[in-house]
Coordinates of C-alpha atoms in Angstrom, one line a residue:
X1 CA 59.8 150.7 -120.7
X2 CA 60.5 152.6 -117.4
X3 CA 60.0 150.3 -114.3
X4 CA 60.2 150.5 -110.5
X5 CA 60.5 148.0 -108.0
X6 CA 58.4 148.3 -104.8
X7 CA 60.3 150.2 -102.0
X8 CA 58.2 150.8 -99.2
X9 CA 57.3 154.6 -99.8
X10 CA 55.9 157.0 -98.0
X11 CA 52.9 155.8 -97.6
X12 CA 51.1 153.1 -98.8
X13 CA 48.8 155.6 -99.7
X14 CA 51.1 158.7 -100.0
X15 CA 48.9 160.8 -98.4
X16 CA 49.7 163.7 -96.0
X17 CA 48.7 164.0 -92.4
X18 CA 45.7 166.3 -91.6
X19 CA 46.9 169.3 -90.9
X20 CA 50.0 169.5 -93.2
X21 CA 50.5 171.6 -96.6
X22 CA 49.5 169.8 -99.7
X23 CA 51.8 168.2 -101.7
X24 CA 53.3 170.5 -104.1
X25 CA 53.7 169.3 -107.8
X26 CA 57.9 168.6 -108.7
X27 CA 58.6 169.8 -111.8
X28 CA 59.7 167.6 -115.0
X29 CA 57.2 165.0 -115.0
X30 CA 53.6 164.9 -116.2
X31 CA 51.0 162.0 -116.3
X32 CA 50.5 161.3 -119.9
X33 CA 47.3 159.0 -118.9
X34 CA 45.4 161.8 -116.8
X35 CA 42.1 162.4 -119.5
X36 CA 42.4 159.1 -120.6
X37 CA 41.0 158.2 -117.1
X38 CA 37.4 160.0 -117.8
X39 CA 37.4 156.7 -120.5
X40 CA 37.3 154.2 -117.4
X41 CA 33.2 156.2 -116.7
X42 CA 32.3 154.8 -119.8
X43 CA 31.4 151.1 -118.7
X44 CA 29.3 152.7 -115.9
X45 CA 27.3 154.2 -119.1
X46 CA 27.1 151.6 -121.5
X47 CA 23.3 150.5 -121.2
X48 CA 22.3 155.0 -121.8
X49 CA 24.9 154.1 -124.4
X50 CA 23.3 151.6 -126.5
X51 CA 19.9 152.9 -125.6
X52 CA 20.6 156.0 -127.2
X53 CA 22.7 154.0 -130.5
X54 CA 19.5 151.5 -131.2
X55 CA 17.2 155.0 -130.4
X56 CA 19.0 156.7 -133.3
X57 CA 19.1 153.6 -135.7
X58 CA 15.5 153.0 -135.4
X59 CA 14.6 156.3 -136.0
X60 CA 16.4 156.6 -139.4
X61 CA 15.3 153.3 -140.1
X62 CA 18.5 151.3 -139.9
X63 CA 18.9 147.1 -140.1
X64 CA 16.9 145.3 -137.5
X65 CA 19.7 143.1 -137.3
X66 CA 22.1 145.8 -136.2
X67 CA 19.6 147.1 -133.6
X68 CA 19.5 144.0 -132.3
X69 CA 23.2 143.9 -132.2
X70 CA 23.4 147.1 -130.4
X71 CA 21.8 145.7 -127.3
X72 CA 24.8 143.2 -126.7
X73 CA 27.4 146.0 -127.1
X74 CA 28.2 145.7 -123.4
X75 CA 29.9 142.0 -123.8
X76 CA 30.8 143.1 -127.3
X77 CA 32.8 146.2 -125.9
X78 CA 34.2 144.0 -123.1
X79 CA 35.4 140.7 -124.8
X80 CA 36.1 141.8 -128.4
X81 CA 37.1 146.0 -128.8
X82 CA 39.3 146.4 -125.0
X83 CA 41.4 143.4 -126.3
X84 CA 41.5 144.7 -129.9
X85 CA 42.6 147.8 -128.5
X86 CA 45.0 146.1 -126.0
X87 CA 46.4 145.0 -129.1
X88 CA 46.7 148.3 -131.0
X89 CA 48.2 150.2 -128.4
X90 CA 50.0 148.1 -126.6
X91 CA 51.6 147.9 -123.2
X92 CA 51.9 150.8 -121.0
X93 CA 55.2 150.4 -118.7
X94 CA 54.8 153.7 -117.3
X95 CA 55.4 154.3 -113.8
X96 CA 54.9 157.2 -111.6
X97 CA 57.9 158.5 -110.8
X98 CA 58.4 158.1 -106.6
X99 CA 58.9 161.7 -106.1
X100 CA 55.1 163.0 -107.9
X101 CA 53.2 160.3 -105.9
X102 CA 52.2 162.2 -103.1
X103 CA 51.3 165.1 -105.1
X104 CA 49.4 162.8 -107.5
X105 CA 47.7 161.2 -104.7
X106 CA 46.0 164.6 -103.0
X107 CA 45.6 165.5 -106.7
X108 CA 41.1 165.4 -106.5
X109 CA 40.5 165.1 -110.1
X110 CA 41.6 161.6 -109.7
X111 CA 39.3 160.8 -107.4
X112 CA 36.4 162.4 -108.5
X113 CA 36.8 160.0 -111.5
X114 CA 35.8 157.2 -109.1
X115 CA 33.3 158.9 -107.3
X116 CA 31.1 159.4 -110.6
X117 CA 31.3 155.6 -111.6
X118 CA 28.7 155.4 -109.3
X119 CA 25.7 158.0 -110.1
X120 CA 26.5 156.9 -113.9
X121 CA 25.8 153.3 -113.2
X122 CA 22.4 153.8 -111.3
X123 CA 21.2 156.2 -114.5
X124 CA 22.2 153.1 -116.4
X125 CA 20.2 151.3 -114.4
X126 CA 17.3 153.3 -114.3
X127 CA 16.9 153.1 -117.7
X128 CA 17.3 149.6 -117.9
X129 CA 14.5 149.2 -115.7
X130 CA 12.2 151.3 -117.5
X131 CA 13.4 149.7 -120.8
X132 CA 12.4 146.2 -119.1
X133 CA 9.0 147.4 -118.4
X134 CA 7.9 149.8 -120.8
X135 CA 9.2 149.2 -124.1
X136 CA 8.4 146.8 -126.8
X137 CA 12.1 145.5 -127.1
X138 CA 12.1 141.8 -127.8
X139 CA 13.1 138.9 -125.1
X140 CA 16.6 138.7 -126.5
X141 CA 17.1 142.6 -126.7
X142 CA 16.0 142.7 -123.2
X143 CA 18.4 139.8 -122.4
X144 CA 21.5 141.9 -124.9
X145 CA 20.6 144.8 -122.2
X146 CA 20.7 143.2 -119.2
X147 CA 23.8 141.4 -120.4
X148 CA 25.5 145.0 -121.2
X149 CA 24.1 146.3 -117.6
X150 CA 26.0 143.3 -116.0
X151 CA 29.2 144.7 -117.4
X152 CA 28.7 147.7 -115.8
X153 CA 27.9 145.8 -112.8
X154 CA 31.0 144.0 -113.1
X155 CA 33.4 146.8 -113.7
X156 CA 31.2 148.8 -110.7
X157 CA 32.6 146.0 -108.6
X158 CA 36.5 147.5 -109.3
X159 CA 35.4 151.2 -109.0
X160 CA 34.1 149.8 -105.6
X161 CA 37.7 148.4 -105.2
X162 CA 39.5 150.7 -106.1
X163 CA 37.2 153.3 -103.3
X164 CA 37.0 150.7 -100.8
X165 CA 40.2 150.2 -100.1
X166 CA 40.8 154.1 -98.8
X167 CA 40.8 155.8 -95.5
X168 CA 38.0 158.0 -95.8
X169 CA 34.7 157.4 -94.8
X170 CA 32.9 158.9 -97.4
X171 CA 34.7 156.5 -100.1
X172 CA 34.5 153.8 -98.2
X173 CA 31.0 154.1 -98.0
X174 CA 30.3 155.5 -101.6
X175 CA 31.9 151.9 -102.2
X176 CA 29.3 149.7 -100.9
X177 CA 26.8 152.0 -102.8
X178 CA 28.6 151.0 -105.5
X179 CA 28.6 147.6 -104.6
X180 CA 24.4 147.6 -103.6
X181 CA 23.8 147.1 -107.7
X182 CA 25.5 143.8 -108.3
X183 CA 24.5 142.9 -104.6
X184 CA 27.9 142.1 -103.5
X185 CA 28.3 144.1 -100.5
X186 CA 30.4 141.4 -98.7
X187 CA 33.0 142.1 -100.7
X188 CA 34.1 145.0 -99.0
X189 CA 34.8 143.1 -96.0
X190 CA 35.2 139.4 -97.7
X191 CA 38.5 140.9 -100.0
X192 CA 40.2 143.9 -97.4
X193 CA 40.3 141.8 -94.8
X194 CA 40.1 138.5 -95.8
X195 CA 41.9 138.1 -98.7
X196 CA 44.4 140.5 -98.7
X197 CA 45.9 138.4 -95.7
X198 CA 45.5 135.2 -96.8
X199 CA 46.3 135.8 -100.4
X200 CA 48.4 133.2 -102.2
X201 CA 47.7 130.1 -99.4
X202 CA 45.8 127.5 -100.0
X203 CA 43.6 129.4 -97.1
X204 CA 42.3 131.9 -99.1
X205 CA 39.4 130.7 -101.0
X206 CA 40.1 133.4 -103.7
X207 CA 43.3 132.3 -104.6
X208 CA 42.6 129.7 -107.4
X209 CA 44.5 126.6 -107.8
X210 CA 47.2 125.3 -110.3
X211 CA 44.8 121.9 -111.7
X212 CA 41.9 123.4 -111.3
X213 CA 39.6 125.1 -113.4
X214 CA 37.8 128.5 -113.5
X215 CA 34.0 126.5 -112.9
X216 CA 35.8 124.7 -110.3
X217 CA 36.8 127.2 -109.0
X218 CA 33.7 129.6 -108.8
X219 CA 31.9 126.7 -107.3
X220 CA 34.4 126.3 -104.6
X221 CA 35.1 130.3 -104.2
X222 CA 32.1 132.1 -103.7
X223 CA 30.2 130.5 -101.1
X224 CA 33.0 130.6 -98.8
X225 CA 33.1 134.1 -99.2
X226 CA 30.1 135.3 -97.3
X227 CA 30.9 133.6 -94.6
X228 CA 34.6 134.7 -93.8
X229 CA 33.5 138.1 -94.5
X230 CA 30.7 137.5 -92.0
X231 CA 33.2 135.9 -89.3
X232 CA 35.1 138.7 -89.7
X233 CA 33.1 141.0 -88.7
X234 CA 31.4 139.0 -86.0
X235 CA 34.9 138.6 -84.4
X236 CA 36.0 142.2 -84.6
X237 CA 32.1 143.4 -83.0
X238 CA 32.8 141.1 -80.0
X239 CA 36.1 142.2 -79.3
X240 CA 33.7 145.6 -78.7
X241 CA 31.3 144.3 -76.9
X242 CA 28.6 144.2 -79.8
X243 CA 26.3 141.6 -81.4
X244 CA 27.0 140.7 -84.8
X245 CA 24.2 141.1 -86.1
X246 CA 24.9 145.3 -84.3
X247 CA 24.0 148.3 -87.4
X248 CA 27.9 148.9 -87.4
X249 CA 28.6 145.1 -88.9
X250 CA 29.9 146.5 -92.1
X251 CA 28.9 143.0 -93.5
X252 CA 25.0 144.0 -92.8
X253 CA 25.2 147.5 -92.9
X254 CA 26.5 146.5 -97.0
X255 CA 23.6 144.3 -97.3
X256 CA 21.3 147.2 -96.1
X257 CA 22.1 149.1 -98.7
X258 CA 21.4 147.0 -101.4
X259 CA 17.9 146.4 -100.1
X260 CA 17.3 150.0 -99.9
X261 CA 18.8 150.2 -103.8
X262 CA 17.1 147.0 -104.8
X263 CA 13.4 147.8 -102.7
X264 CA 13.7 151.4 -104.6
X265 CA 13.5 150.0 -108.0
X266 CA 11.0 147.8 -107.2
X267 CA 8.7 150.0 -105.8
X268 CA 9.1 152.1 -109.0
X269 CA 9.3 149.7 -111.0
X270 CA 7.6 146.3 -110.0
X271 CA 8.6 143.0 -109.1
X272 CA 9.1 141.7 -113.5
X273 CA 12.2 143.6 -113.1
X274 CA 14.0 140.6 -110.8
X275 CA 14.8 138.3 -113.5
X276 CA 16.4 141.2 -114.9
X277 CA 17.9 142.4 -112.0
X278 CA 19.4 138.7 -110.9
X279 CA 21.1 138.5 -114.4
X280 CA 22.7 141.3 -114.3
X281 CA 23.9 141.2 -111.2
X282 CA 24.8 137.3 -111.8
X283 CA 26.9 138.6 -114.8
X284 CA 28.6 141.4 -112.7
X285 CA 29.9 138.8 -110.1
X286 CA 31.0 136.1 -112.5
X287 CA 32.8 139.1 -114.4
X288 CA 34.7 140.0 -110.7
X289 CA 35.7 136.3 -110.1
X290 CA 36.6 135.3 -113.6
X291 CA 39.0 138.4 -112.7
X292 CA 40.1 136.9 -108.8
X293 CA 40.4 133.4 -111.3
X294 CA 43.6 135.3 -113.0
X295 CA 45.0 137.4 -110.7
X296 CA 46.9 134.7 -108.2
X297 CA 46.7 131.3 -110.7
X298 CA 48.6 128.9 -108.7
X299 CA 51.1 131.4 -106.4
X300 CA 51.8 130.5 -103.4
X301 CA 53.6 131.9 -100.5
X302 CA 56.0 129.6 -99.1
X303 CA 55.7 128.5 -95.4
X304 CA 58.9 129.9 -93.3
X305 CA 60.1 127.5 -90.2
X306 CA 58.0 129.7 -87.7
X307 CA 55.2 128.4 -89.1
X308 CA 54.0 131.7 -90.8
X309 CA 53.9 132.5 -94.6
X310 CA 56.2 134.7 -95.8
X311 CA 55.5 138.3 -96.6
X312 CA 53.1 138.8 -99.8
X313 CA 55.6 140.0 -102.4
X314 CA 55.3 140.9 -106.5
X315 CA 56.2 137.3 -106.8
X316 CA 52.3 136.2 -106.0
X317 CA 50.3 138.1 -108.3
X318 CA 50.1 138.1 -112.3
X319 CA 50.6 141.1 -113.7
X320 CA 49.1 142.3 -117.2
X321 CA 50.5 146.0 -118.2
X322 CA 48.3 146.8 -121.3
X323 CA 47.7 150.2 -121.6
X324 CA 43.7 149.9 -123.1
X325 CA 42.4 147.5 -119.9
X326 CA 44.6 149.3 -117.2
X327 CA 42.9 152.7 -118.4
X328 CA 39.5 150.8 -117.8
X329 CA 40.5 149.3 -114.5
X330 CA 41.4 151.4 -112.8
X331 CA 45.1 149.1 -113.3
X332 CA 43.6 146.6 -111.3
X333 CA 46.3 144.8 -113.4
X334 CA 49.4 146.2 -111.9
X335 CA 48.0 143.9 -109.2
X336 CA 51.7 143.1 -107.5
X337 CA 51.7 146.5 -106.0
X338 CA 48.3 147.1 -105.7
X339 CA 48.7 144.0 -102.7
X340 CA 52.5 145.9 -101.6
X341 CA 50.5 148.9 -100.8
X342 CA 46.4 148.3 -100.7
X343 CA 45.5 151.7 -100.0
X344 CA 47.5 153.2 -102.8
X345 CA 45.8 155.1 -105.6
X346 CA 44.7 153.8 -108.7
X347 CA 46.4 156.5 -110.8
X348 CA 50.3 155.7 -108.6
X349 CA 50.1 151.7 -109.0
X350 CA 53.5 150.3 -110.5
X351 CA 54.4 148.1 -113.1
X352 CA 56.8 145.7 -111.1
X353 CA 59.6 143.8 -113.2
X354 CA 59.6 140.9 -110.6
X355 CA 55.6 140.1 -111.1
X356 CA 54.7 137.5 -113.2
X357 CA 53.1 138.3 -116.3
X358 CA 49.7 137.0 -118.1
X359 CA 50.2 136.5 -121.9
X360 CA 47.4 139.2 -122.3
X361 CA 45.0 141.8 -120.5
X362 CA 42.0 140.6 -118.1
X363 CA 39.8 140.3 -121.4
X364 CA 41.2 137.7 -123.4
X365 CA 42.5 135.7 -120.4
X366 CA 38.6 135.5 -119.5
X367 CA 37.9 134.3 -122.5
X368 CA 40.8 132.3 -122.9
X369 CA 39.8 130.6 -118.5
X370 CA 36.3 129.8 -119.9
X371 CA 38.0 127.2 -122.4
X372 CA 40.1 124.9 -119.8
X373 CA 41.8 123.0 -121.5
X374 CA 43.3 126.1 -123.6
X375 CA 44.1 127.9 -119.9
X376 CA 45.9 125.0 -118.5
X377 CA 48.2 125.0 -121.4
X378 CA 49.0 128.7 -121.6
X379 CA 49.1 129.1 -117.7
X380 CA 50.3 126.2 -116.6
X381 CA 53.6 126.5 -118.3
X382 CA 53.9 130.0 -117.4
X383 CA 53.3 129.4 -113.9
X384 CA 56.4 126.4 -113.9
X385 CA 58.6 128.7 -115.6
X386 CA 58.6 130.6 -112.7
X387 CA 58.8 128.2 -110.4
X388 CA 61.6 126.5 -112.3
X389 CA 59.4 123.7 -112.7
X390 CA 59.1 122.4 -109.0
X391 CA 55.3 122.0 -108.3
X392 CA 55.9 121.4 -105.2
X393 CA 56.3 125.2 -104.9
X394 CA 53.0 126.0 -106.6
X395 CA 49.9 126.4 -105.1
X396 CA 48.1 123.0 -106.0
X397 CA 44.6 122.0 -106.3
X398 CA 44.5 119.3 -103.9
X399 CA 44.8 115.6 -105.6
X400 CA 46.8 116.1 -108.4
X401 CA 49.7 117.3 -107.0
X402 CA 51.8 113.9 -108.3
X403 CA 49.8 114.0 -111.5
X404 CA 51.0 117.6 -112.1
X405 CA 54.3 116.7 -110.6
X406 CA 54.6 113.6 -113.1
X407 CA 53.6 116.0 -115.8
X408 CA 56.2 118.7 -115.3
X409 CA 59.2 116.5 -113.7
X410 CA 62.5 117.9 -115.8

């Protein structure tokens, strides 16, 4: 396994200035993953997917049962075949070496892969809405559909990341697009600006909690999330001069978007599309936060004697190298240096030895947060083990710190 640590490097980003020669490719090194990443498109399709897989069985007369099946192969895909394959093929442990990062970061084929997640999940959910209105599926293959549509949602979320998080304004803004289908387009302010400063403190509302529970947690997380992302902006608009409720709020002008998205399918295609709509996009977002629930599980950033917390280091995120998840997120998992170095590209994130690391990819640690009981066990000793078992270190859900202490005193 070949692992960096996290220098600073040219560039959080690696970019070159405008104006300057493009990077030039140094010999010796090639990225093994680089067609693997068209694979990471393929939850943007996977409502034309199954639509096309039940088409084919019912015209050549195949088991009811399976066409039925076919409808939930969104979830099915998500929370049973990327963990099976997780487990197949492993963990990745490949890192860019520092010297091909700049060229790899100018290198557009990379980006282009982000830019299509988009125009592939709006097809998908075209169809869905002409499948919701014009077809005789049954209620529970139209529920399997919108359930497989709120996967794409979800994963649309980190394609709208993963874009949102760059310089230019063209991906920025193809990133609230992306956003406008789970209706989510807080999030672009809500996690660049909110989060990723207040990440790991009990301050950050997306930072979950050691004691406390993924339910919990969604409860206490996502209505604070609007408005921070809201404050935000209304802060930075009157240091211009400018209402907040001005066009350039990036809040509103997010929200805007999705009602011109949202309005457009309804003209098209009527008002019985909302239910449909609302569960997938309810999916989408519980898939997103399920995912914040992981990433930063009871780290904390210490408080220094000035008052401030220290730096955000590898040390406060969990990690999860496996090769099958990374290639279909964008390796959201090699979360330590994606928070080193935000506007980094996907395809240049590091595995870091000093992360902490989950027991498994995003997947199965979903599945294993939705049973409680099971998470605290796992996580919970995980997390002490790397804080040699002083809670006092962690970042506690507030009223069980001395039961948790009580519980892990060595």
């Amino acid at each position: 396994m070949t692992t960096t640590q996290n220098p600073a490097h040219t560039a959080n980003g690696a970019s070159t200035s405008p104006g300057t020669a493009p990077a030039k490719r140094p010999p010796g090194w090639k990225d093994s993953k680089k067609y693997a990443w068209t694979f990471s498109l393929v939850p943007a399709a996977i409502p034309l997917i199954v639509w096309g897989v039940a088409s084919w069985l019912k015209a050549i007369n195949g088991p009811d049962l399976l066409i039925h099946v076919t409808w939930w192969a969104g979830p099915i895909a998500v929370f049973i075949l990327i963990p099976l394959a997780d487990v197949i093929l492993g963990r990745d442990g490949e890192n860019v070496p520092e010297e091909f990062v700049p060229w790899l970061e100018e290198t557009k084929y990379y980006r282009v892969v982000t830019y299509l997640y988009f125009p592939i999940m709006l097809a998908s959910l075209i169809a869905c809405c002409y499948l919701w209105t014009s077809s005789d599926l049954l209620m529970i293959d139209r529920l399997g559909l919108a359930w497989s549509m709120g996967m794409s949602s979800g994963i649309g979320i980190v394609a709208a990341h993963e874009l949102g998080h760059k310089k230019g304004s063209f991906e920025r803004w193809m990133g609230k697009i992306t956003l406008a289908v789970p209706a989510y387009g807080h999030f672009y302010i809500e996690h660049n600006k909110g989060h990723h400063v207040k990440v790991a403190t009990p301050e950050d509302p997306v930072s979950s909690r050691m004691g406390e529970n993924v339910y919990t947690y969604l409860v206490r997380s996502i209505p604070h999330q609007i408005p921070r992302a809201w404050n935000i902006e209304k802060k930075r608009l009157a240091r211009k001069g400018k209402s907040q409720f001005h066009l350039s709020n990036e809040v509103l002008n997010a929200w805007l978007v999705t009602v011109l998205v949202w309005g457009g399918l309804f003209i098209a295609f009527g008002i019985y599309i909302l239910p449909w709509m609302l569960i997938q996009a309810v999916l989408g977002i519980a898939l997103l936060e399920f995912v914040n629930y992981l990433e930063h599980y009871g780290l904390l950033r210490q408080m220094q004697p000035d008052g401030r917390y220290e730096r955000c280091t590898p040390e406060h995120s969990w990690n999860s190298d496996n090769l099958t998840t990374n290639i279909f997120l964008y390796q959201l998992q090699r979360h330590s240096d994606h928070h080193a170095n935000p506007t980094r590209r996907y395809q240049s994130l590091r595995s870091d030895v000093k992360a902490p690391e989950l027991p498994a990819g995003y997947a199965t640690m979903i599945a294993m947060a939705s049973i409680p009981p099971l998470w605290f066990k796992v996580m919970d000793s995980r997390l002490m083990k790397h804080y040699n078992y002083d809670v006092s270190k962690a970042n506690v859900l507030p009223g069980k710190e001395e039961k948790l202490a009580a519980r892990w005193q060595r």
